[in-house]
Coordinates of C-alpha atoms and ligand atoms in Angstrom, one line a residue:
Chain A
M1 CA -63.5 -28.3 -18.5
V2 CA -66.9 -27.5 -16.7
S3 CA -64.6 -27.0 -13.5
R4 CA -62.2 -24.9 -15.3
L5 CA -65.1 -22.4 -16.5
G6 CA -66.5 -22.6 -12.6
R7 CA -63.2 -21.6 -11.5
V8 CA -63.1 -18.6 -14.2
G9 CA -66.9 -17.7 -12.5
Q10 CA -65.0 -17.8 -9.2
F11 CA -62.4 -15.5 -10.2
I12 CA -64.5 -13.1 -11.3
W13 CA -66.7 -13.1 -8.6
A14 CA -63.7 -12.4 -6.5
G15 CA -63.3 -9.4 -8.5
W16 CA -66.2 -7.6 -6.4
I17 CA -64.1 -7.5 -3.2
G18 CA -61.4 -6.1 -5.2
L19 CA -63.9 -3.5 -6.2
A20 CA -64.9 -3.1 -2.6
A21 CA -61.6 -2.5 -1.7
L22 CA -60.8 0.1 -4.7
S23 CA -64.1 2.0 -3.8
L24 CA -62.6 2.2 -0.3
I25 CA -59.5 4.0 -1.4
T26 CA -61.2 6.2 -3.5
A27 CA -63.5 7.5 -0.6
V28 CA -60.4 8.0 1.4
W29 CA -58.8 9.7 -1.4
Q30 CA -61.8 12.0 -1.8
A31 CA -61.9 12.7 2.0
G32 CA -58.1 13.8 1.8
H33 CA -59.0 16.0 -1.4
E34 CA -61.6 17.8 0.6
A35 CA -59.5 18.2 3.6
F36 CA -56.2 19.4 2.0
G37 CA -57.3 21.2 -1.5
A38 CA -57.3 20.2 -5.0
F39 CA -53.4 21.4 -5.6
I40 CA -52.1 18.7 -3.0
L41 CA -54.5 16.2 -3.7
P42 CA -56.7 17.0 -6.8
D43 CA -59.9 14.7 -6.5
P44 CA -60.3 11.2 -8.0
A45 CA -62.8 12.1 -10.7
T46 CA -60.4 14.8 -12.0
V47 CA -57.5 12.3 -11.9
L48 CA -59.3 9.8 -13.3
S49 CA -60.5 11.9 -16.4
A50 CA -56.8 13.1 -16.7
V51 CA -56.0 9.1 -16.9
A52 CA -58.9 8.7 -19.6
V53 CA -57.4 11.7 -21.4
I54 CA -53.8 10.3 -21.2
I55 CA -54.8 6.8 -22.4
L56 CA -56.9 8.1 -25.5
A57 CA -54.0 10.3 -26.6
P58 CA -52.4 8.2 -29.3
E59 CA -49.0 10.0 -28.9
N60 CA -48.9 8.7 -24.8
H61 CA -49.3 5.3 -26.0
P62 CA -45.5 4.6 -26.7
I63 CA -44.8 6.3 -23.3
I64 CA -46.8 3.9 -21.5
G65 CA -45.7 0.7 -23.8
A66 CA -41.9 1.8 -23.1
T67 CA -42.3 1.6 -19.6
A68 CA -44.4 -2.0 -20.0
E69 CA -41.7 -3.3 -22.2
R70 CA -38.7 -2.3 -20.3
A71 CA -40.2 -3.9 -17.1
M72 CA -41.5 -6.9 -18.7
R73 CA -37.8 -7.2 -20.6
G74 CA -36.3 -6.7 -17.0
L75 CA -38.6 -9.3 -15.8
G76 CA -38.0 -11.7 -18.7
L77 CA -34.2 -11.9 -18.6
S78 CA -34.3 -12.1 -14.6
L79 CA -36.7 -15.0 -15.1
L80 CA -34.0 -16.9 -17.6
G81 CA -31.0 -15.9 -15.5
G82 CA -32.5 -15.8 -11.7
G83 CA -35.1 -18.5 -12.0
A84 CA -32.9 -20.8 -14.1
L85 CA -30.0 -20.3 -11.9
G86 CA -32.1 -20.7 -8.9
L87 CA -33.5 -24.0 -9.9
A88 CA -30.2 -25.3 -10.5
C89 CA -28.7 -24.5 -7.2
G90 CA -31.5 -25.8 -5.7
Y91 CA -30.3 -29.1 -6.9
S92 CA -27.0 -28.7 -5.4
A93 CA -26.4 -27.8 -1.6
A94 CA -23.0 -26.7 -2.3
A95 CA -23.7 -23.9 -5.0
M96 CA -26.7 -23.0 -2.7
R97 CA -24.3 -22.6 0.2
L98 CA -21.7 -20.5 -2.1
T99 CA -24.5 -18.1 -3.5
R100 CA -26.5 -17.3 -0.6
P101 CA -23.9 -14.3 1.2
L102 CA -23.7 -13.1 -2.4
L103 CA -27.4 -13.1 -2.7
T104 CA -27.6 -11.2 0.8
V105 CA -25.2 -8.6 -0.8
L106 CA -26.9 -8.3 -4.0
L107 CA -30.4 -8.0 -2.3
G108 CA -28.6 -5.3 0.3
V109 CA -27.7 -2.8 -2.6
P110 CA -30.6 -0.5 -2.8
P111 CA -31.8 -0.1 -6.6
I112 CA -31.0 3.8 -6.2
A113 CA -27.6 2.8 -6.0
W114 CA -28.1 0.6 -9.3
I115 CA -29.3 3.4 -10.7
V116 CA -26.6 5.4 -10.3
L117 CA -23.8 3.0 -11.3
V118 CA -25.5 1.8 -14.5
M119 CA -26.3 5.4 -15.7
I120 CA -22.3 5.9 -15.2
W121 CA -21.8 2.7 -17.2
F122 CA -25.1 3.1 -20.1
G123 CA -26.1 6.5 -19.9
S124 CA -30.1 7.4 -20.5
T125 CA -30.9 4.5 -22.6
D126 CA -33.3 1.7 -22.4
T127 CA -30.3 -0.7 -21.3
T128 CA -30.1 1.2 -18.2
V129 CA -33.5 1.0 -17.1
I130 CA -33.8 -3.0 -18.2
V131 CA -30.1 -3.5 -16.2
T132 CA -31.5 -1.7 -13.0
V133 CA -34.9 -3.9 -13.3
V134 CA -32.7 -7.4 -13.5
A135 CA -30.6 -6.0 -10.2
A136 CA -33.6 -5.4 -8.3
V137 CA -35.8 -8.5 -9.3
A138 CA -33.2 -11.3 -10.3
P139 CA -32.0 -12.2 -6.9
V140 CA -35.6 -12.6 -5.9
L141 CA -36.3 -14.5 -8.4
F142 CA -33.3 -16.7 -7.6
L143 CA -34.4 -17.1 -3.8
G144 CA -38.0 -18.2 -4.9
A145 CA -36.7 -21.0 -7.4
A146 CA -33.9 -22.1 -5.2
E147 CA -35.7 -22.5 -1.9
G148 CA -38.7 -24.3 -3.8
T149 CA -36.4 -26.7 -5.4
S150 CA -34.2 -27.3 -2.6
H151 CA -37.2 -28.3 -0.4
R152 CA -38.8 -30.2 -2.4
D153 CA -39.8 -33.8 -1.4
R154 CA -37.0 -35.7 -2.2
R155 CA -39.0 -39.1 -1.7
L156 CA -40.6 -38.3 -4.8
D157 CA -37.6 -38.4 -7.0
D158 CA -36.8 -41.6 -5.5
M159 CA -40.1 -43.0 -6.3
A160 CA -39.7 -41.6 -10.1
R161 CA -36.3 -42.9 -10.1
A162 CA -37.6 -46.4 -9.2
F163 CA -40.0 -46.4 -11.7
G164 CA -37.1 -45.6 -14.3
V165 CA -38.5 -42.1 -15.1
G166 CA -35.7 -40.1 -16.6
P167 CA -33.8 -37.1 -15.0
A168 CA -35.4 -34.2 -17.0
R169 CA -38.9 -35.4 -16.6
R170 CA -37.9 -35.7 -12.7
A171 CA -36.4 -32.2 -13.3
F172 CA -39.4 -30.4 -14.4
G173 CA -42.3 -32.6 -13.6
L174 CA -41.2 -33.0 -9.9
G175 CA -38.4 -30.4 -9.2
L176 CA -39.9 -27.4 -11.0
R177 CA -43.3 -28.3 -10.3
Q178 CA -42.8 -28.3 -6.6
A179 CA -40.5 -25.3 -7.0
L180 CA -43.8 -23.2 -8.2
T181 CA -45.1 -22.8 -4.8
T182 CA -42.5 -20.9 -3.7
F183 CA -41.5 -19.3 -6.9
L184 CA -45.0 -17.8 -7.7
P185 CA -45.1 -15.6 -5.0
A186 CA -41.7 -14.5 -5.4
L187 CA -43.0 -14.0 -9.0
A188 CA -45.8 -11.7 -7.9
V189 CA -43.3 -9.7 -5.8
A190 CA -40.8 -9.7 -8.5
S191 CA -43.6 -8.3 -11.1
G192 CA -44.7 -5.6 -9.0
T193 CA -40.7 -4.5 -8.1
A194 CA -40.2 -4.7 -11.8
F195 CA -42.5 -1.7 -12.8
K196 CA -41.7 0.5 -9.6
V197 CA -37.9 0.1 -10.2
A198 CA -38.5 0.7 -13.7
V199 CA -40.5 4.2 -13.5
M200 CA -38.2 5.3 -10.7
S201 CA -35.2 4.5 -12.9
E202 CA -36.6 6.3 -16.0
L203 CA -37.7 9.3 -13.8
L204 CA -33.9 9.7 -12.5
T205 CA -32.3 8.8 -15.6
N206 CA -34.5 10.9 -18.0
A207 CA -34.8 8.2 -20.2
G208 CA -38.5 9.0 -21.2
G209 CA -41.7 6.2 -20.6
A210 CA -44.1 6.9 -17.5
G211 CA -41.3 7.8 -15.2
G212 CA -40.3 10.6 -17.8
A213 CA -43.8 11.6 -17.6
L214 CA -43.8 11.8 -14.2
A215 CA -40.8 14.0 -14.3
D216 CA -42.7 16.2 -16.3
A217 CA -45.7 16.4 -14.2
R218 CA -43.0 17.3 -11.5
A219 CA -41.4 20.1 -13.4
T220 CA -44.8 21.9 -14.4
L221 CA -46.2 20.8 -10.5
D222 CA -49.4 19.4 -12.2
A223 CA -50.2 17.0 -9.3
S224 CA -53.6 15.6 -11.0
S225 CA -51.2 14.4 -14.0
A226 CA -48.8 13.0 -11.8
L227 CA -51.5 10.9 -10.4
A228 CA -53.0 10.1 -13.3
W229 CA -49.5 8.5 -14.3
I230 CA -49.2 6.5 -11.3
V231 CA -52.9 5.5 -11.6
I232 CA -51.7 4.1 -15.1
V233 CA -48.3 2.5 -13.7
V234 CA -50.5 0.7 -11.1
G235 CA -53.1 -0.2 -13.4
L236 CA -50.5 -1.8 -15.4
L237 CA -49.1 -4.1 -12.7
L238 CA -52.5 -4.9 -11.6
A239 CA -53.3 -6.3 -15.1
V240 CA -49.9 -8.4 -15.1
E241 CA -50.8 -9.6 -11.6
Y242 CA -54.4 -10.7 -12.1
L243 CA -54.6 -11.6 -16.1
V244 CA -51.2 -13.6 -16.1
I245 CA -49.9 -14.5 -12.7
H246 CA -53.4 -15.5 -10.5
P247 CA -55.1 -17.8 -13.4
F248 CA -51.7 -19.5 -13.7
R249 CA -51.4 -20.0 -10.0
S250 CA -55.3 -21.1 -9.3
E251 CA -54.9 -23.7 -12.0
L252 CA -51.5 -25.1 -10.3
E253 CA -53.0 -25.1 -6.9
R254 CA -56.5 -26.6 -8.3
W255 CA -55.4 -29.5 -6.2
R256 CA -55.3 -27.6 -3.0
T257 CA -59.0 -25.9 -3.4
A258 CA -60.0 -29.6 -4.0
A259 CA -59.6 -30.4 -0.6
N260 CA -60.9 -26.6 0.5
P261 CA -63.8 -25.7 -2.0
F262 CA -64.7 -22.6 -1.9
G263 CA -62.2 -21.7 1.0
V264 CA -64.7 -23.3 3.2
K265 CA -63.4 -24.2 6.8
T266 CA -64.7 -27.9 7.5
Chain B
M1 CA -29.6 -67.3 -11.9
S2 CA -31.9 -65.5 -9.5
A3 CA -34.1 -62.4 -10.5
L4 CA -32.4 -60.8 -7.0
S5 CA -29.2 -61.4 -5.4
L6 CA -28.2 -59.5 -2.9
V7 CA -24.5 -60.3 -2.0
G8 CA -22.8 -59.5 1.5
V9 CA -25.1 -56.2 1.7
K10 CA -23.9 -54.1 4.5
H11 CA -25.3 -50.4 5.2
A12 CA -24.9 -47.9 8.2
Y13 CA -26.5 -44.5 9.1
F14 CA -23.9 -42.3 10.2
G15 CA -21.8 -44.8 11.8
Q16 CA -24.8 -46.9 13.5
T17 CA -24.9 -50.4 11.1
V18 CA -28.6 -51.0 9.9
L19 CA -27.4 -54.1 8.2
D20 CA -24.7 -56.4 8.1
D21 CA -23.7 -59.2 5.9
V22 CA -27.1 -59.7 4.1
S23 CA -27.0 -62.4 1.4
L24 CA -30.4 -63.0 -0.4
S25 CA -31.6 -64.6 -3.6
I26 CA -34.7 -64.5 -4.8
E27 CA -36.2 -66.2 -7.7
A28 CA -38.2 -65.3 -10.8
G29 CA -41.7 -65.8 -9.4
E30 CA -41.1 -66.3 -6.0
C31 CA -42.5 -64.6 -3.1
V32 CA -40.3 -63.7 -0.2
A33 CA -41.8 -62.3 2.8
L34 CA -39.4 -60.1 5.0
V35 CA -40.6 -59.5 8.7
G36 CA -38.4 -57.9 11.4
P37 CA -39.3 -55.7 14.4
S38 CA -39.8 -52.3 13.7
G39 CA -36.3 -50.2 12.9
A40 CA -34.5 -53.7 12.0
G41 CA -34.2 -51.8 8.4
K42 CA -36.6 -53.6 6.6
S43 CA -37.4 -50.6 4.8
T44 CA -33.8 -49.9 4.4
L45 CA -33.0 -53.5 2.7
L46 CA -35.6 -53.0 0.0
H47 CA -34.7 -49.7 -1.1
I48 CA -31.2 -51.0 -1.3
A49 CA -32.5 -53.7 -3.6
A50 CA -34.7 -51.7 -5.4
G51 CA -31.3 -49.6 -6.0
L52 CA -32.7 -46.3 -4.2
V53 CA -29.7 -46.3 -1.6
T54 CA -25.9 -47.5 -2.5
P55 CA -25.1 -50.0 0.2
S56 CA -21.7 -49.3 2.4
E57 CA -20.5 -52.5 1.3
G58 CA -21.9 -55.6 -1.1
R59 CA -23.6 -55.4 -4.2
V60 CA -26.8 -56.1 -5.7
E61 CA -27.5 -58.0 -8.7
R62 CA -30.6 -58.0 -11.0
A63 CA -31.4 -60.2 -13.5
Y64 CA -35.2 -59.2 -14.7
G65 CA -36.9 -56.9 -17.0
R66 CA -38.4 -53.8 -15.3
H67 CA -39.2 -53.3 -11.4
A68 CA -41.9 -51.7 -9.6
V69 CA -41.7 -50.3 -5.7
V70 CA -44.7 -49.8 -3.5
F71 CA -43.5 -47.5 -0.9
Q72 CA -44.1 -47.7 3.1
D73 CA -46.2 -44.3 2.1
P74 CA -47.6 -44.1 -0.9
R75 CA -45.5 -41.0 -2.5
L76 CA -48.2 -40.1 -4.8
L77 CA -47.8 -36.5 -6.6
D78 CA -50.4 -34.3 -4.7
W79 CA -50.9 -31.7 -7.7
K80 CA -52.0 -34.9 -9.8
T81 CA -55.2 -36.9 -9.8
A82 CA -55.1 -40.7 -9.1
A83 CA -55.4 -41.5 -12.8
E84 CA -52.4 -38.9 -13.9
N85 CA -50.6 -40.5 -10.6
I86 CA -50.5 -43.7 -12.5
A87 CA -50.0 -42.3 -15.9
Y88 CA -47.0 -40.5 -14.4
V89 CA -44.9 -43.6 -14.6
L90 CA -46.5 -45.4 -17.7
R91 CA -46.1 -42.0 -20.0
H92 CA -42.3 -42.7 -20.9
R93 CA -42.8 -46.0 -21.9
D94 CA -44.0 -47.1 -25.2
L95 CA -47.6 -47.2 -24.6
N96 CA -50.1 -44.4 -26.7
R97 CA -52.9 -42.3 -24.7
S98 CA -55.7 -44.7 -25.5
G99 CA -53.6 -47.8 -24.3
R100 CA -52.8 -45.8 -21.0
V101 CA -56.2 -45.1 -20.6
E102 CA -56.9 -48.8 -20.9
R103 CA -54.0 -49.9 -18.5
I104 CA -55.2 -47.5 -15.9
A105 CA -58.8 -48.5 -15.9
E106 CA -57.5 -52.3 -15.8
V107 CA -55.3 -51.6 -12.5
A108 CA -57.6 -49.4 -11.0
S109 CA -60.3 -52.1 -11.0
L110 CA -58.0 -54.8 -9.7
V111 CA -57.3 -52.8 -6.7
D112 CA -61.3 -51.7 -6.4
L113 CA -60.9 -47.9 -7.3
S114 CA -63.8 -46.5 -9.1
V115 CA -63.8 -44.3 -12.2
E116 CA -64.7 -41.4 -9.9
D117 CA -62.0 -42.1 -7.5
L118 CA -59.5 -41.9 -10.4
T119 CA -60.4 -38.4 -11.2
K120 CA -59.7 -37.4 -7.6
F121 CA -56.6 -35.8 -5.9
P122 CA -54.8 -37.5 -3.2
V123 CA -55.9 -35.2 -0.5
E124 CA -59.4 -36.4 -1.6
L125 CA -58.6 -40.2 -1.3
S126 CA -58.7 -42.0 2.3
G127 CA -55.6 -43.7 3.5
G128 CA -56.2 -47.1 2.4
M129 CA -57.2 -45.5 -1.1
R130 CA -53.7 -43.6 -1.7
Q131 CA -52.4 -46.9 -0.8
R132 CA -54.8 -48.6 -3.3
V133 CA -53.5 -45.9 -6.0
A134 CA -49.7 -46.6 -5.2
I135 CA -50.6 -50.9 -5.6
A136 CA -52.0 -49.8 -8.6
R137 CA -49.1 -47.7 -10.0
A138 CA -47.1 -50.6 -9.3
L139 CA -49.0 -52.9 -11.4
A140 CA -49.5 -50.4 -14.3
V141 CA -46.2 -50.7 -15.7
K142 CA -46.4 -54.9 -15.5
P143 CA -43.6 -55.1 -13.5
D144 CA -41.3 -58.4 -13.6
F145 CA -40.2 -57.9 -10.1
V146 CA -42.3 -55.9 -6.9
F147 CA -40.7 -54.3 -4.0
F148 CA -43.6 -54.3 -1.8
D149 CA -43.1 -52.3 1.7
E150 CA -46.0 -52.7 4.3
P151 CA -48.3 -51.8 0.9
F152 CA -52.0 -53.3 3.0
S153 CA -51.2 -51.6 6.4
A154 CA -53.9 -49.4 6.3
L155 CA -56.5 -51.3 5.0
D156 CA -59.2 -53.1 6.9
V157 CA -58.9 -57.2 7.0
G158 CA -61.5 -57.9 4.4
L159 CA -59.7 -55.6 1.9
R160 CA -56.6 -56.5 2.9
L161 CA -57.3 -60.4 2.3
R162 CA -58.8 -59.3 -1.1
M163 CA -56.1 -56.9 -2.1
Q164 CA -53.6 -59.9 -1.4
D165 CA -55.6 -61.9 -3.8
L166 CA -56.1 -59.8 -6.3
A167 CA -52.5 -57.8 -6.5
V168 CA -50.2 -60.6 -5.3
G169 CA -52.3 -63.4 -7.6
A170 CA -52.4 -60.9 -10.7
L171 CA -48.5 -61.0 -10.2
L172 CA -47.7 -64.3 -9.4
E173 CA -49.6 -65.5 -12.4
R174 CA -47.3 -63.4 -14.3
G175 CA -44.3 -65.1 -12.8
A176 CA -43.1 -61.7 -11.5
G177 CA -40.7 -62.1 -8.3
M178 CA -41.9 -60.3 -4.8
M179 CA -40.1 -58.8 -1.9
F180 CA -42.7 -58.3 0.4
V181 CA -42.1 -56.3 3.6
T182 CA -44.8 -57.0 6.4
H183 CA -45.5 -56.5 10.1
D184 CA -48.0 -58.8 9.9
L185 CA -47.0 -62.9 10.1
M186 CA -50.3 -64.0 9.0
E187 CA -49.8 -62.0 5.6
A188 CA -46.6 -63.7 5.2
A189 CA -47.8 -66.7 6.0
R190 CA -50.7 -66.5 3.4
L191 CA -48.6 -64.8 0.7
A192 CA -45.1 -66.3 0.8
H193 CA -42.7 -68.9 -0.6
R194 CA -40.4 -68.5 1.7
L195 CA -40.1 -66.1 5.1
V196 CA -36.8 -64.0 6.1
V197 CA -36.5 -62.6 9.4
L198 CA -34.5 -59.8 9.9
D199 CA -32.5 -59.3 12.9
A200 CA -33.4 -56.5 15.7
D201 CA -29.6 -55.2 16.2
G202 CA -28.4 -54.7 12.6
R203 CA -26.5 -58.2 12.9
G204 CA -28.4 -59.2 9.4
L205 CA -30.3 -62.1 8.5
A206 CA -31.6 -63.7 11.7
G207 CA -32.8 -66.8 9.6
E208 CA -35.4 -68.0 7.3
R209 CA -38.2 -70.5 7.2
R210 CA -39.8 -72.1 4.0
L211 CA -43.7 -72.5 3.9
E212 CA -45.0 -75.5 2.0
G213 CA -48.0 -75.4 -0.6
E214 CA -48.4 -72.8 -3.0
P215 CA -49.1 -68.8 -1.7
L216 CA -52.9 -67.9 -1.5
Q217 CA -54.1 -71.0 -1.8
R218 CA -53.4 -72.2 1.8
D219 CA -56.0 -72.7 4.5
I220 CA -56.0 -69.7 6.5
A221 CA -56.7 -71.9 9.8
L222 CA -53.7 -73.9 8.9
C223 CA -51.6 -70.5 8.3
F224 CA -53.0 -69.2 11.7
A225 CA -51.7 -72.4 13.3
R226 CA -48.6 -72.4 11.7
V227 CA -47.8 -68.7 12.8
Q228 CA -48.9 -69.6 16.6
D229 CA -46.6 -72.6 16.5
W230 CA -43.8 -70.0 15.5
L231 CA -44.5 -67.6 18.1
V232 CA -44.9 -70.4 20.8
N233 CA -41.8 -72.4 19.9
D234 CA -39.3 -71.3 17.2
P235 CA -36.7 -69.1 18.6
L236 CA -36.0 -67.5 15.5
F237 CA -39.1 -65.5 16.1
A238 CA -38.4 -64.4 19.7
G239 CA -37.8 -61.0 19.2
L240 CA -40.8 -60.6 17.2
N241 CA -43.0 -62.0 20.0
D242 CA -43.6 -58.8 21.6
S243 CA -44.9 -56.6 18.8
H244 CA -46.6 -58.7 16.4
G245 CA -47.7 -61.9 19.0
R246 CA -50.9 -59.7 19.8
R247 CA -51.3 -58.4 16.0
A248 CA -51.5 -62.0 14.9
Q249 CA -54.3 -62.9 17.4
Ligands
ATP301 N1 -32.4 -41.7 5.7 C1 -31.8 -42.3 7.1 N2 -31.2 -41.6 7.9 C2 -30.6 -41.8 9.1 N3 -31.4 -43.2 9.6 C3 -32.0 -43.7 8.9 C4 -32.5 -43.5 7.4 N4 -33.5 -44.1 7.5 C5 -33.6 -45.3 8.5 N5 -32.7 -45.1 9.5 C6 -32.3 -45.8 10.6 O1 -32.7 -47.1 10.0 C7 -33.1 -48.0 10.8 C8 -34.2 -48.7 9.9 O2 -34.4 -48.1 9.2 P1 -35.8 -48.8 8.2 O3 -36.9 -47.7 8.1 O4 -35.3 -49.9 7.5 O5 -36.7 -49.9 9.4 P2 -37.9 -50.7 9.3 O6 -37.5 -52.1 9.5 O7 -38.4 -50.4 7.8 O8 -38.8 -50.2 10.5 P3 -40.6 -50.4 10.5 O9 -41.0 -51.3 10.3 O10 -40.8 -49.4 11.3 O11 -40.7 -49.6 8.8 C9 -33.8 -47.0 12.0 O12 -33.1 -47.0 13.3 C10 -33.8 -45.9 11.6 O13 -33.7 -44.8 12.7
MG302 MG1 -40.0 -49.8 7.2

C-alpha cells in the first residue's frame, strides 16, 4: 500500500516533466503567432480562453461527449474483437500464419478509404464513425495481442502444467499476462488513433461531434475556435492515456521498476 | 505396482535419437539419482516422466497422487513476488487464504528464505535464492513424487548440503518418491537409494548401481571413497570421468 502511494507520488512528480514539455510547445506557438499574425495562428492565451468558453458552455458538452463516446465505443469493440481474436491466434501458429497477410491488407487500407465506404453503407450516423474507428484500430490491437501471446515463455506453461494448473488459469494468468507487455503499447497507440479517426470521420461525414464543430470552424474561417477544438480533443486523449493506461501499466510493470528503481542506472 | 514406471521409452528430436528403450521403475519412498554427461538426455527423460513431453515410443505409468517438478532453470513468474510464485501453484488446491499463507511460510523456512525475501520479485533475488524459491514451490504442494532437475546447482557447498538434508529429508520422511537429476556423483552417492547412468550417445540406460545404507545418513568420507572407486574402477562411469572427475574431487 505504501509502495503504491509512492508510485502515485512518483507519477504526479513526473507530471512536472510533462508540464515543462507543454510550456515549450506553448512558447513555440507564441513565437509562431508573433511571426504569422492572429489570422493564421491565434496566440495561446486567446485559444485557451476559447477552450474555456467552449468547455463551460453546456450546449457543447453533448458534442464533446459524442466524440468521446464514439471513440471509446470503437475502441471497446476493437478490444473485444481484435484483442480477443489476437489472443486466440497467438496460441495457434497456423491461425497466426493465416491472419497475418489479411492483417497487412487491413492495415494498408487508409482510414479515409474506410470513411468513404462506410458512409455509403451507413450514411452520416454514429455507426459510420464507430465502424471507421474499429477498422483503423482493431488490427493494431489484434497484432499487439497476437505478438504478445505467441512470444510468451512456453517454459512457464510447462511449469504450470506440471503443477496441474488448469488451461483457463494458464491462459489468463500466463498467456494474457505476458501478452500485456506488447498489448499495452498497442493499446496506447490504438486509443490515440481512435480519437483521431473519430474526429476525422465526423468532419468528413458531417456526423456532429468535435469533428462537426471543426467543420463549422473551417466554414467560418475561425482559426481560434478550430485550434480550441483541437486542444480539447488532444486533452481528451491525454486524459485517457494518463488516467487509465499509464497507471494500469505502471502497476503491471512493478517488478521491472523493482530491479531498477527510479530509473537509476546501476 | 511402482510409483512411476517408464516402459520402453524412446525419444528423438528432429530424427536425432536422444533416448532409446529406457525402462525404469521408481518405488514410493525411493530416491533415484539420474546421472550422465551433459546433453545425454537427462532433462528430456525427466520431462517425459513428468508428462510434459510425449515420448516417440513407449509409455509412462504413474501410481501416485500428485507430483511436483523442480526444473533446471527456476521458471518463476517475473511479475509475481516469491510468495506469490509459490501461491500460484497452490491456489487451485483446496487451501483457504490463511492456509496458503501458513504453507508458504512453512516451506520458505524449510529452504532458508526470510520473510523479507518472500516479498521480493525474482529479479531482486540471487540465482541461488531463485532456485530455492523453485524448491519451496515444489514442496508447497505436498507432493507424493518429485522430479528434481539439478535443483542445487547454483548453491554453495554448505548450503547445498543443508538443502539436501532439509528438502530431500522432508520428502523421504513423507514417503515421497524422487527422480533426481544431478551432475554431481557425490550428491548422488549421499542422497539416492539407487543410481542410474544414462548413456552419452542416446542408447538409453547404460546401467545402474544400488547404494547400501539409507540416504542422508551415510558417512561423507565413505561416500567420497565410493565415488573415487567408481571413477577409477567401474567401467559404467568411464564416460563420466572427463566431465565429472574434477568436480567430485
Ligand atoms: N526442445 C528441444 N529441441 C531439440 N533438441 C532438444 C530439445 N531439448 C533437448 N534437445 C537435445 O536433446 C539432447 C538432450 O538434452 P537434455 O536437455 O535432455 O540433456 P541433459 O542431459 O539434461 O543435459 P544437461 O546436463 O546439460 O542439462 C541434447 O542434445 C539437446 O540438444
Ligand atoms: Mg538438463
